[in-house]
CSV table of C-alpha atoms in Angstrom, one decimal:
chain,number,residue,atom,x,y,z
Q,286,UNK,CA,-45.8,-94.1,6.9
Q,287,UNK,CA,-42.3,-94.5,6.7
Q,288,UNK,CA,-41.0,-95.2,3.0
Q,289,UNK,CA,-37.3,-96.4,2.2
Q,290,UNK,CA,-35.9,-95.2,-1.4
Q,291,UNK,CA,-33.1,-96.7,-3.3
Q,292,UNK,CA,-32.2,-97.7,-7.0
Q,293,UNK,CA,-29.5,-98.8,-9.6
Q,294,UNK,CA,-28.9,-101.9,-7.2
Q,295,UNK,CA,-27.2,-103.2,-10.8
Q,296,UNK,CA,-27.2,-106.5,-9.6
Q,297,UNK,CA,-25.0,-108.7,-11.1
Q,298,UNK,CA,-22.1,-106.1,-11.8
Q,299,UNK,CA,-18.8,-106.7,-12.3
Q,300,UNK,CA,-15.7,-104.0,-11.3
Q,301,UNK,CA,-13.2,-104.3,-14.4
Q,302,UNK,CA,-14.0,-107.7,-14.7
Q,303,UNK,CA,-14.3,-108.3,-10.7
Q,304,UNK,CA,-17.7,-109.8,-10.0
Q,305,UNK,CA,-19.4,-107.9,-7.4
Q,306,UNK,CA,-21.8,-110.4,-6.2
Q,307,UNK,CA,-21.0,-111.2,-2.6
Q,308,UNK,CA,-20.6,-107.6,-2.1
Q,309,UNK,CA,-24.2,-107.3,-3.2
Q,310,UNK,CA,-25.0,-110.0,-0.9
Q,311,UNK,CA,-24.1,-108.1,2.1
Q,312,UNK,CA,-26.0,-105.5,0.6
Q,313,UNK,CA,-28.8,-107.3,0.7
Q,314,UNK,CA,-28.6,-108.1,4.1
Q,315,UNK,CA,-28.0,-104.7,5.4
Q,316,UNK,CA,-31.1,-103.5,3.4
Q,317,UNK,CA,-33.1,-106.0,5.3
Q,318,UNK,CA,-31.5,-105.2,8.3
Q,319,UNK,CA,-32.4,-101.4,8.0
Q,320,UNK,CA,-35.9,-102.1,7.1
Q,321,UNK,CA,-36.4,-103.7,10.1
Q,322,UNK,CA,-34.8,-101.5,12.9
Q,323,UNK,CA,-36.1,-97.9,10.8
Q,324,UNK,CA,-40.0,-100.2,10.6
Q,325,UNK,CA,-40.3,-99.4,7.5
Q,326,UNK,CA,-43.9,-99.6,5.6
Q,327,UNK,CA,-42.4,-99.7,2.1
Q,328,UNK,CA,-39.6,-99.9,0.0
Q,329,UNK,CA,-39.0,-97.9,-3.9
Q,330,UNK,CA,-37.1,-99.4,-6.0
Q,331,UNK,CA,-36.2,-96.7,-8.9
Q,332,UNK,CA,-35.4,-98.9,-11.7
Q,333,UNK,CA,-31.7,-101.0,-12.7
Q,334,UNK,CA,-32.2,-103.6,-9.9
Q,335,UNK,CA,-30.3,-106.0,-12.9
Q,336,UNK,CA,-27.3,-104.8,-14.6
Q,337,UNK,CA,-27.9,-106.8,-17.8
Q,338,UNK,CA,-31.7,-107.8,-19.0
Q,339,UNK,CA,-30.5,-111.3,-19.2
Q,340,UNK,CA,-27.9,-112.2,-16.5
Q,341,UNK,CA,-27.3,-115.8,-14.3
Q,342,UNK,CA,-29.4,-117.9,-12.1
Q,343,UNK,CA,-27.6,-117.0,-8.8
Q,344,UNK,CA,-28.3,-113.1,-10.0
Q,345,UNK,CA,-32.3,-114.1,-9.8
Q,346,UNK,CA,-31.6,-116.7,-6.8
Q,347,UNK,CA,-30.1,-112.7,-5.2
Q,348,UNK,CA,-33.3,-111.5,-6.5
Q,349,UNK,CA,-35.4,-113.7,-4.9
Q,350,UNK,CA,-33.2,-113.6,-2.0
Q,351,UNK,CA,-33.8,-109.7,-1.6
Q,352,UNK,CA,-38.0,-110.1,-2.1
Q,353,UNK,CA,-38.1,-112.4,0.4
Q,354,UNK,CA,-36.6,-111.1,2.8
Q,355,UNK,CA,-38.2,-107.7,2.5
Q,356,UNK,CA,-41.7,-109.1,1.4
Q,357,UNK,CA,-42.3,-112.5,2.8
Q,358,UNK,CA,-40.3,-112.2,6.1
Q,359,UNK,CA,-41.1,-108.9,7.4
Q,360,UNK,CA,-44.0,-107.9,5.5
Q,361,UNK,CA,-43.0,-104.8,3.7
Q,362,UNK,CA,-44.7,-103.6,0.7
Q,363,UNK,CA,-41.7,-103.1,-2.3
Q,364,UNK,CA,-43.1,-101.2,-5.3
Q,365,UNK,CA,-40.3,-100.8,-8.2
Q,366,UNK,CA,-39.6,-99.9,-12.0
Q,367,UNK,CA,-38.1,-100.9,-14.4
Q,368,UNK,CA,-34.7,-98.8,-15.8
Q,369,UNK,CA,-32.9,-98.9,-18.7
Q,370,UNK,CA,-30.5,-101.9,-17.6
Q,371,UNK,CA,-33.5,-104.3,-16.9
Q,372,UNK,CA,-35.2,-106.8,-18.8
Q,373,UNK,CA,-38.7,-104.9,-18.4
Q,374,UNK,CA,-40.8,-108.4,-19.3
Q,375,UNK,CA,-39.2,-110.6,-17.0
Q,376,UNK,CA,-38.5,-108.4,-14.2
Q,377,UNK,CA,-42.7,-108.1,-14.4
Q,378,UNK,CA,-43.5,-111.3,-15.1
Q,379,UNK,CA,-46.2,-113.0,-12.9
Q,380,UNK,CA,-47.6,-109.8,-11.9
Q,381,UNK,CA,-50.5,-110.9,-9.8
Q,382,UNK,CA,-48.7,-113.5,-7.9
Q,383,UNK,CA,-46.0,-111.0,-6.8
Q,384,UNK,CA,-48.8,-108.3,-5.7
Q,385,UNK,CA,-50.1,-111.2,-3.1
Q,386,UNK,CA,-46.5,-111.3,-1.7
Q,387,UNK,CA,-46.6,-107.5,-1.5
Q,388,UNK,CA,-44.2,-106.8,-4.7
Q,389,UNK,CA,-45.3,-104.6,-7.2
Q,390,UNK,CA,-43.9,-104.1,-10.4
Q,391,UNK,CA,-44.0,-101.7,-13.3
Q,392,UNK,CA,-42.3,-103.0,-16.3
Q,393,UNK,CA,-43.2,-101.8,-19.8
Q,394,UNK,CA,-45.9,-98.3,-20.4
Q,395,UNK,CA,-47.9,-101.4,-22.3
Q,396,UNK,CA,-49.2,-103.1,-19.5
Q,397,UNK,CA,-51.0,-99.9,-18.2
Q,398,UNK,CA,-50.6,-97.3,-15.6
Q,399,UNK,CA,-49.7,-98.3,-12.4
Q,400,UNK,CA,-50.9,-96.1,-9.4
Q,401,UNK,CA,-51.4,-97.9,-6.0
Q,402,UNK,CA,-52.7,-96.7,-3.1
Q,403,UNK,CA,-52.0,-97.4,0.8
Q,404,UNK,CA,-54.0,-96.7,3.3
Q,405,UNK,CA,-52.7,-97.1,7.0
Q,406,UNK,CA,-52.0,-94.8,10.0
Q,407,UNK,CA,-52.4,-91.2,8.9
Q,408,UNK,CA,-52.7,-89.9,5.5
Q,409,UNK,CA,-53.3,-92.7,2.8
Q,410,UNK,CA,-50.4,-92.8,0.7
Q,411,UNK,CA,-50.4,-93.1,-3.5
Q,412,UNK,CA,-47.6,-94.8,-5.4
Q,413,UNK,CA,-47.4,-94.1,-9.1
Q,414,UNK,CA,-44.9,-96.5,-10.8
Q,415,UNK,CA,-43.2,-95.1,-14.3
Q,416,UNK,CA,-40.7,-97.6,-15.8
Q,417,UNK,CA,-37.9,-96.3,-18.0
Q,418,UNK,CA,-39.4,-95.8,-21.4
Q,419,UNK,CA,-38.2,-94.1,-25.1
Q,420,UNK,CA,-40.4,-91.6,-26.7
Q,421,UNK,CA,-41.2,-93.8,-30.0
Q,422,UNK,CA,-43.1,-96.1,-27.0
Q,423,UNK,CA,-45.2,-93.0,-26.2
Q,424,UNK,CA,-45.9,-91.9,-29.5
Q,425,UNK,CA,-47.1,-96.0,-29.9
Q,426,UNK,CA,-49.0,-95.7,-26.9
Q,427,UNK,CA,-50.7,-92.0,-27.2
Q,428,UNK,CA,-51.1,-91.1,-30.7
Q,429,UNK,CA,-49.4,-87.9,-29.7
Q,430,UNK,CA,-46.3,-86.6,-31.4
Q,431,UNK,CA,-44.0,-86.2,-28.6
Q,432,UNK,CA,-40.3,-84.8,-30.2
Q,433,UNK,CA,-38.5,-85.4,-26.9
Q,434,UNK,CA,-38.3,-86.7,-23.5
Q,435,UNK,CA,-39.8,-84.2,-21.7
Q,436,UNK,CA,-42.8,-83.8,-24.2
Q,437,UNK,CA,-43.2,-87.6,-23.8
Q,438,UNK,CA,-42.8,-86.8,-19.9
Q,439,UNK,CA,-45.8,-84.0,-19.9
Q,440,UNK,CA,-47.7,-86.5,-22.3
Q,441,UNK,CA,-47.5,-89.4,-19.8
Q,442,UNK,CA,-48.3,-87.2,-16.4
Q,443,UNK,CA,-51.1,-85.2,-18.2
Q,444,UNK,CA,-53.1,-87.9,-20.2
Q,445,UNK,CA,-51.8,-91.6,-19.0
Q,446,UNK,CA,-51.0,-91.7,-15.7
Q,447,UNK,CA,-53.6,-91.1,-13.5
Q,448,UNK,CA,-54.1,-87.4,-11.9
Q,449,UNK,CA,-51.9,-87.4,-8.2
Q,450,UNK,CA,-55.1,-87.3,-5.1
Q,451,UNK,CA,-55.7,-83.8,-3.6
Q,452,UNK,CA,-55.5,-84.2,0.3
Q,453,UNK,CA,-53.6,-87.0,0.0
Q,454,UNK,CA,-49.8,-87.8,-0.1
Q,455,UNK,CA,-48.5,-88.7,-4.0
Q,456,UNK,CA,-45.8,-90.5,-4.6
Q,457,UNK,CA,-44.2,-91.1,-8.1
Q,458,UNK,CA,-41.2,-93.6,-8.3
Q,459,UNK,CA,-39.5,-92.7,-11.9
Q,460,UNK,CA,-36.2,-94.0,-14.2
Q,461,UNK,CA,-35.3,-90.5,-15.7
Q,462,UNK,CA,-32.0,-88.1,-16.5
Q,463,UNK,CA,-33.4,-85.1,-14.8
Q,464,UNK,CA,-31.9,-81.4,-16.0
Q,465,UNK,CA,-29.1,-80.6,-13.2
Q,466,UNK,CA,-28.1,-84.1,-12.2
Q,467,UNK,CA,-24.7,-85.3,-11.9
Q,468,UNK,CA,-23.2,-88.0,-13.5
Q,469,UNK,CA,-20.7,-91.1,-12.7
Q,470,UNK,CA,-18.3,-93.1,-14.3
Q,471,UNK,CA,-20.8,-96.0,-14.3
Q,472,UNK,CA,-23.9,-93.9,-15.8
Q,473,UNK,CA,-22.7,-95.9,-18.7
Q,474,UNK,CA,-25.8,-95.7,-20.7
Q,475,UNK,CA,-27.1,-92.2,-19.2
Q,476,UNK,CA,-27.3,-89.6,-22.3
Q,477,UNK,CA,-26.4,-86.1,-21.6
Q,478,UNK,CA,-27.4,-84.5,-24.7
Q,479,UNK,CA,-30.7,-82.5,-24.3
Q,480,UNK,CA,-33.2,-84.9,-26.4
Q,481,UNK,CA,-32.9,-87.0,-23.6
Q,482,UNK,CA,-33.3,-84.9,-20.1
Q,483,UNK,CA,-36.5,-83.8,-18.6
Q,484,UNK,CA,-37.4,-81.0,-15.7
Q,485,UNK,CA,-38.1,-81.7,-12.7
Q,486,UNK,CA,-41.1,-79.2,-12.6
Q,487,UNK,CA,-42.9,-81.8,-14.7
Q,488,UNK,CA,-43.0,-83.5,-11.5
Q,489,UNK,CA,-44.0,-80.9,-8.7
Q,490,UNK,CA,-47.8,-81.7,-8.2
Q,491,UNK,CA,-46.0,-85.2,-6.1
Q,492,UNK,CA,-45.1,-84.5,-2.7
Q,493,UNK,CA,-41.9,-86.6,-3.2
Q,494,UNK,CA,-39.8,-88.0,-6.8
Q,495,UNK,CA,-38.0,-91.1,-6.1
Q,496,UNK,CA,-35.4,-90.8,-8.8
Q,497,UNK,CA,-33.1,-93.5,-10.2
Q,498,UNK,CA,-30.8,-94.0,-13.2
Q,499,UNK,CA,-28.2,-91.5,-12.2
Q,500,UNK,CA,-25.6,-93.2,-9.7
Q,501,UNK,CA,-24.6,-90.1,-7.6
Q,502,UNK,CA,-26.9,-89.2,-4.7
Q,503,UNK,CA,-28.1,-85.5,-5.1
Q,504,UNK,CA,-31.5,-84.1,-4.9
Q,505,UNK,CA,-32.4,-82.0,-8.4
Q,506,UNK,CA,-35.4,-80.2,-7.7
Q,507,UNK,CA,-37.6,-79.3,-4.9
Q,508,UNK,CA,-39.2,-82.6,-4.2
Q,509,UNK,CA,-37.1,-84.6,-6.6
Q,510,UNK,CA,-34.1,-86.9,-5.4
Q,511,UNK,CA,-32.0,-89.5,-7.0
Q,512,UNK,CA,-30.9,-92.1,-4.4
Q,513,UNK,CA,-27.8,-92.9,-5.8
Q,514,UNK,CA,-26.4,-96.4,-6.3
Q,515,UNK,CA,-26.2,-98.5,-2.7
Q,516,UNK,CA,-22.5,-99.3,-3.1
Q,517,UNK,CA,-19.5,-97.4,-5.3
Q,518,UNK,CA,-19.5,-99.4,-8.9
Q,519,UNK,CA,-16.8,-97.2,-10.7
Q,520,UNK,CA,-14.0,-95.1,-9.6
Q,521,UNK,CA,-15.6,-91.6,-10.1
Q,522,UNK,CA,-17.6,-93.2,-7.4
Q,523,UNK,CA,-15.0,-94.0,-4.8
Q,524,UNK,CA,-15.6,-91.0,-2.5
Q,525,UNK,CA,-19.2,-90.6,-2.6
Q,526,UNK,CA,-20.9,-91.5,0.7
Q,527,UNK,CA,-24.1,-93.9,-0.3
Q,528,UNK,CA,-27.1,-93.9,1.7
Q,529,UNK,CA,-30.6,-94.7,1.6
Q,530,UNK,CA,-33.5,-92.5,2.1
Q,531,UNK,CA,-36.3,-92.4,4.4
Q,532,UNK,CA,-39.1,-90.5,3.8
Q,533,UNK,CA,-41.7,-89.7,6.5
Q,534,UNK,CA,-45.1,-89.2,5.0
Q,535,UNK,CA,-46.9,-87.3,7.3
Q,536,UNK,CA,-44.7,-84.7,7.4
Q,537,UNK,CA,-42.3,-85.4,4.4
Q,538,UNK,CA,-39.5,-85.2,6.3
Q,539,UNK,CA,-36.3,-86.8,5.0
Q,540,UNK,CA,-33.1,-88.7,6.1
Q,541,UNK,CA,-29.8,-89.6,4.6
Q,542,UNK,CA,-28.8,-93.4,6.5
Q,543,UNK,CA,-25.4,-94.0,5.6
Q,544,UNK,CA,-23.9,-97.4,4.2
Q,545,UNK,CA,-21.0,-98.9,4.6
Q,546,UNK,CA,-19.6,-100.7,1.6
Q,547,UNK,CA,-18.0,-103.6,2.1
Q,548,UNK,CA,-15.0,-102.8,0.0
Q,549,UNK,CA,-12.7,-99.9,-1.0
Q,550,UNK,CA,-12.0,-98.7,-4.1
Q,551,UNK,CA,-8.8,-96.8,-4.4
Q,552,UNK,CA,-6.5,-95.2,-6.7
Q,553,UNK,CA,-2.3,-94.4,-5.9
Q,554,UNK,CA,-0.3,-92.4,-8.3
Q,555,UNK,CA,3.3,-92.0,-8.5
Q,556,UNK,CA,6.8,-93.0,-9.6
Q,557,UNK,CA,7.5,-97.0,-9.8
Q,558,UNK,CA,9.9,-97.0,-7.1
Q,559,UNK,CA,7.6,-94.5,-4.7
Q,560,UNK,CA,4.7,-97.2,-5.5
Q,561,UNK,CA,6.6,-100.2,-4.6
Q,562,UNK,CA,7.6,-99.1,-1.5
Q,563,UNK,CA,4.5,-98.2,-0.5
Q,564,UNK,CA,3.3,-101.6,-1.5
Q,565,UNK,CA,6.3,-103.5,0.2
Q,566,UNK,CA,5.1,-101.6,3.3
Q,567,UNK,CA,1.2,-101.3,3.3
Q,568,UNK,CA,-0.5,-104.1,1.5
Q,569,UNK,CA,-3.7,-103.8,0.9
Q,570,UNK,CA,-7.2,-105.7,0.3
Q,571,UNK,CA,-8.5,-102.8,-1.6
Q,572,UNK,CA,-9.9,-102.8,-5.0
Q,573,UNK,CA,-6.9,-100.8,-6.8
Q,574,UNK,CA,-6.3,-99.1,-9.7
Q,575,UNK,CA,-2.1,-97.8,-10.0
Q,576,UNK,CA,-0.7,-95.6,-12.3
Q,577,UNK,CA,3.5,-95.3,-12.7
Q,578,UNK,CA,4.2,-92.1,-13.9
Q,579,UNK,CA,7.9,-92.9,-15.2
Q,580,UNK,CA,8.5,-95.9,-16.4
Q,581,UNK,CA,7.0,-98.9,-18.1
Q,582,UNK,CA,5.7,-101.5,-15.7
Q,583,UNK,CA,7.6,-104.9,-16.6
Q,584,UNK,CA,6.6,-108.7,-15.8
Q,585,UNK,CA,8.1,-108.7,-12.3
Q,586,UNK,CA,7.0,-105.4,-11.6
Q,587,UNK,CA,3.3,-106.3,-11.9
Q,588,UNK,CA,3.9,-109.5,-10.2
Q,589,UNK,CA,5.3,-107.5,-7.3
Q,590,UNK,CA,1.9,-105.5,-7.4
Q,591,UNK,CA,-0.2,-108.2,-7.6
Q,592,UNK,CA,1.4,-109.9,-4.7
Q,593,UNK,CA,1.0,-107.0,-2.3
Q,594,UNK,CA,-2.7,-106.1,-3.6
Q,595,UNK,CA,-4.5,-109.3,-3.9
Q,596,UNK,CA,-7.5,-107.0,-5.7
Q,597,UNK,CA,-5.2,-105.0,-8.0
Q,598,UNK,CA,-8.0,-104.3,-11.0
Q,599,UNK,CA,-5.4,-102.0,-13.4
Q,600,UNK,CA,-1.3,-101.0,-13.0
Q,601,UNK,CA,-1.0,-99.0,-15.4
Q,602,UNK,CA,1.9,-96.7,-17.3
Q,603,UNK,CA,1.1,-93.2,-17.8
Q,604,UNK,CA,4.8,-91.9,-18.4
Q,605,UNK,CA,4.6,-92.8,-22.7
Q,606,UNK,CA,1.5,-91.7,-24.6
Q,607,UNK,CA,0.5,-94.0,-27.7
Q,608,UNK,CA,2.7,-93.5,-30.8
Q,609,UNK,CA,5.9,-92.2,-28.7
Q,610,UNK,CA,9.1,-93.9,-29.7
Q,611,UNK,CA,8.8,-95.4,-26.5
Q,612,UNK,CA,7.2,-98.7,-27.4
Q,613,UNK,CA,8.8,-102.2,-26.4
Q,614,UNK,CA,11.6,-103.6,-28.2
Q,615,UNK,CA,10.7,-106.8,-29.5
Q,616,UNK,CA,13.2,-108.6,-26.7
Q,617,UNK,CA,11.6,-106.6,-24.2
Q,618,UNK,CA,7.8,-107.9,-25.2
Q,619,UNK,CA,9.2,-111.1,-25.2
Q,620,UNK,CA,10.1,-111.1,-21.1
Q,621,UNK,CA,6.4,-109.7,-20.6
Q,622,UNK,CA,3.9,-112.6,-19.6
Q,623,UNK,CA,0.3,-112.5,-22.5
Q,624,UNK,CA,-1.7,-110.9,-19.5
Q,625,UNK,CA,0.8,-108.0,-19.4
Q,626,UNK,CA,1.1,-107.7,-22.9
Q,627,UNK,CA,-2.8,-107.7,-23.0
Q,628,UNK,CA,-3.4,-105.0,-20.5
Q,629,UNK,CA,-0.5,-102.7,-21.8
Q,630,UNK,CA,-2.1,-103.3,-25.1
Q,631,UNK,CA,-5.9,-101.9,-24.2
Q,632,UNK,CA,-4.8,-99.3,-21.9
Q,633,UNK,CA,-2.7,-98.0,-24.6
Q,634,UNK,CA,-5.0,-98.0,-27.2
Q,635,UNK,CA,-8.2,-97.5,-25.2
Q,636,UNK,CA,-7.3,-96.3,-21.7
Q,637,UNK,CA,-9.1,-99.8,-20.2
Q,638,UNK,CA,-8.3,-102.9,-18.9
Q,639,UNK,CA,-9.5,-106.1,-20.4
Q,640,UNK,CA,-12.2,-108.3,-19.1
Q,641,UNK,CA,-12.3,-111.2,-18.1
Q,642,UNK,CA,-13.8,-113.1,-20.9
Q,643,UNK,CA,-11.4,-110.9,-23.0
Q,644,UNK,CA,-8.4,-112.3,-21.0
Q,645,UNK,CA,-9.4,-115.8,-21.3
Q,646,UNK,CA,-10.0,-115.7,-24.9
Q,647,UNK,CA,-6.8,-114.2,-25.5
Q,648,UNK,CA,-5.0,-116.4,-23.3
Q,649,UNK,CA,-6.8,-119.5,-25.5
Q,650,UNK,CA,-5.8,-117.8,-28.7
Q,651,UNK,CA,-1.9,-117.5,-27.6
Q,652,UNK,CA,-1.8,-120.9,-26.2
Q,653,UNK,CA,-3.2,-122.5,-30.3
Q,654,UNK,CA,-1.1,-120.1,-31.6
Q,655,UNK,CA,1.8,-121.4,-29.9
Q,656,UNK,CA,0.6,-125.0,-30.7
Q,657,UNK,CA,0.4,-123.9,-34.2
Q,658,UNK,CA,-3.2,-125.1,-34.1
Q,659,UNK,CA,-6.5,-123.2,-35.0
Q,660,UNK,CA,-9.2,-121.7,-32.5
């Protein structure tokens, strides 16, 4: 049986306030694509297909999109979890209908322990589904006192989920910071500090761990791999090759299949002059983040940018650090536009650009306050 792992598809994400959406789109397609010329049996899904537990229809209409392209169309069985990002109860709803269409879903520890088994050509395959949980949910749930992840870990394996089949192959798919993984930029929820990191020897009586919630592809044990996110969704991620993985279960062989984002993200780093000629002479589609390194960027300046990099997300000044005598003069602020001023502001103050809701509401605010009007 041939058995496709991936994870953290986040969809629904936004890049610094770009929406990501189409991008994911294509993903979608090439997943479908690659299921169908590898013949693959099934699909894992290791939690965080939503970025948000509540996000917009045409983020569910992608959703839909994905299960039927993989379930209804060609067949495939798609088991997946729940992570940390997801809203468990609706990303489980209707259950049973889903199973007929070849989706299973493991949302909350509540609704039970999910272990399915496959039987086709060769060894008969089990998948056991573990959703993102907390340790007060186990305690609920067992009685036990677990003080930490990994104790709730070792409780779930040991008394919950059902034992993994001798002679057979196991196959857990999990939502967990394993001990030794490396994190991203976007791990934006993923806690480092030991309370909340398990080891992987937990998991060694599975022939294979499909691992999500950290976005970085890596393996982290001796049967144990995180998938990584499909497509880069943060800068630390912008030189990471993605992939998915195919596991073989017969004899547990694995491949890396490379994909090819649909976009670049980039970052350039120089002097203001250096970075406008190289602008003036190599425009780009990228998504681009610029730093000037000795000077303030001014209205025209930006404009300039933003003329030659359609997808510039953040020109930014690191030549004054906050609280140097450095600032604006009150005439210069006054030449600056309210999106420069904005952005100048929150990278100073917070290293970040702002987001797009930010932007509009601060654009509404200047335009009462011009009006002399209240919000």
């Amino acid at each position: 049986m041939r058995l496709l792992h991936t994870s953290d598809l986040h969809l629904g994400i936004s890049l610094m306030g770009r929406s990501l959406l189409e991008h994911q789109r294509y993903l979608i397609e090439e997943l479908a694509k690659t299921v169908r010329q590898e013949r693959i049996d099934a699909v894992l899904i290791s939690g965080d297909l939503f970025d948000r537990s509540v996000v917009a229809a045409e983020v569910i209409e992608l959703y839909n999109e994905l299960a039927t392209k993989l379930c209804i169309k060609q067949g495939v069985k798609v088991f997946a979890i729940a992570g940390n990002h997801d809203g468990a109860e609706r990303l489980a709803s209707c259950g049973a209908l889903l199973e007929r269409a070849g989706l299973y879903v493991a949302g909350r520890l509540r609704e039970g322990p999910r272990h399915i088994r496959l039987e086709q050509q060769g060894t008969p395959v089990n998948f056991f589904l573990l959703p993102y949980f907390n340790v007060d949910e186990v305690r609920s749930l067992t009685g036990k006192p677990a003080r930490d992840m990994q104790e709730a870990l070792d409780i779930l394996l040991a008394d919950w989920m059902p034992a993994p089949v001798p002679g057979e192959r196991n196959i857990l798919l999990a939502h967990l910071f394993v001990r030794g993984g490396l994190t991203a930029g976007s791990d934006r929820t993923a806690i480092i500090g030991g309370a909340a990191v398990v080891g992987a020897q937990s998991m060694q009586a599975f022939d294979y761990v499909a691992l999500g919630h950290l976005h970085a592809p890596q393996k982290v044990g001796k049967n144990a791999y995180y998938s990584g996110t499909p497509l880069p969704y943060s800068f630390s991620e912008k030189n990471q090759q993605k992939h998915f993985l195919v596991l073989d279960t017969e004899d547990l062989s694995l491949r890396e299949l490379p994909i090819h984002a649909p976009y670049c993200l980039r970052e350039e780093r120089g002097t203001l002059e250096a970075l406008k000629k190289q602008a003036a002479e190599h425009p780009s589609q990228d998504y681009l983040r610029l730093e000037v390194t000795d000077a303030r960027i001014a209205k025209e300046d930006y404009e300039f940018f933003r003329a030659a990099y359609p997808n510039l997300l953040l020109a930014y000044s690191s030549a004054y650090a906050p609280g140097e005598e450095a600032a604006l003069s009150p005439e210069q602020v006054e030449q600056l536009s309210a999106e420069v001023i904005l952005r100048e502001f929150l990278q100073e103050q917070e290293g970040r650009s702002p987001s797009q809701g930010e932007m509009q509401w601060f654009l509404r605010a200047m335009e009462y306050a011009e009006k002399g009007a209240l919000l």
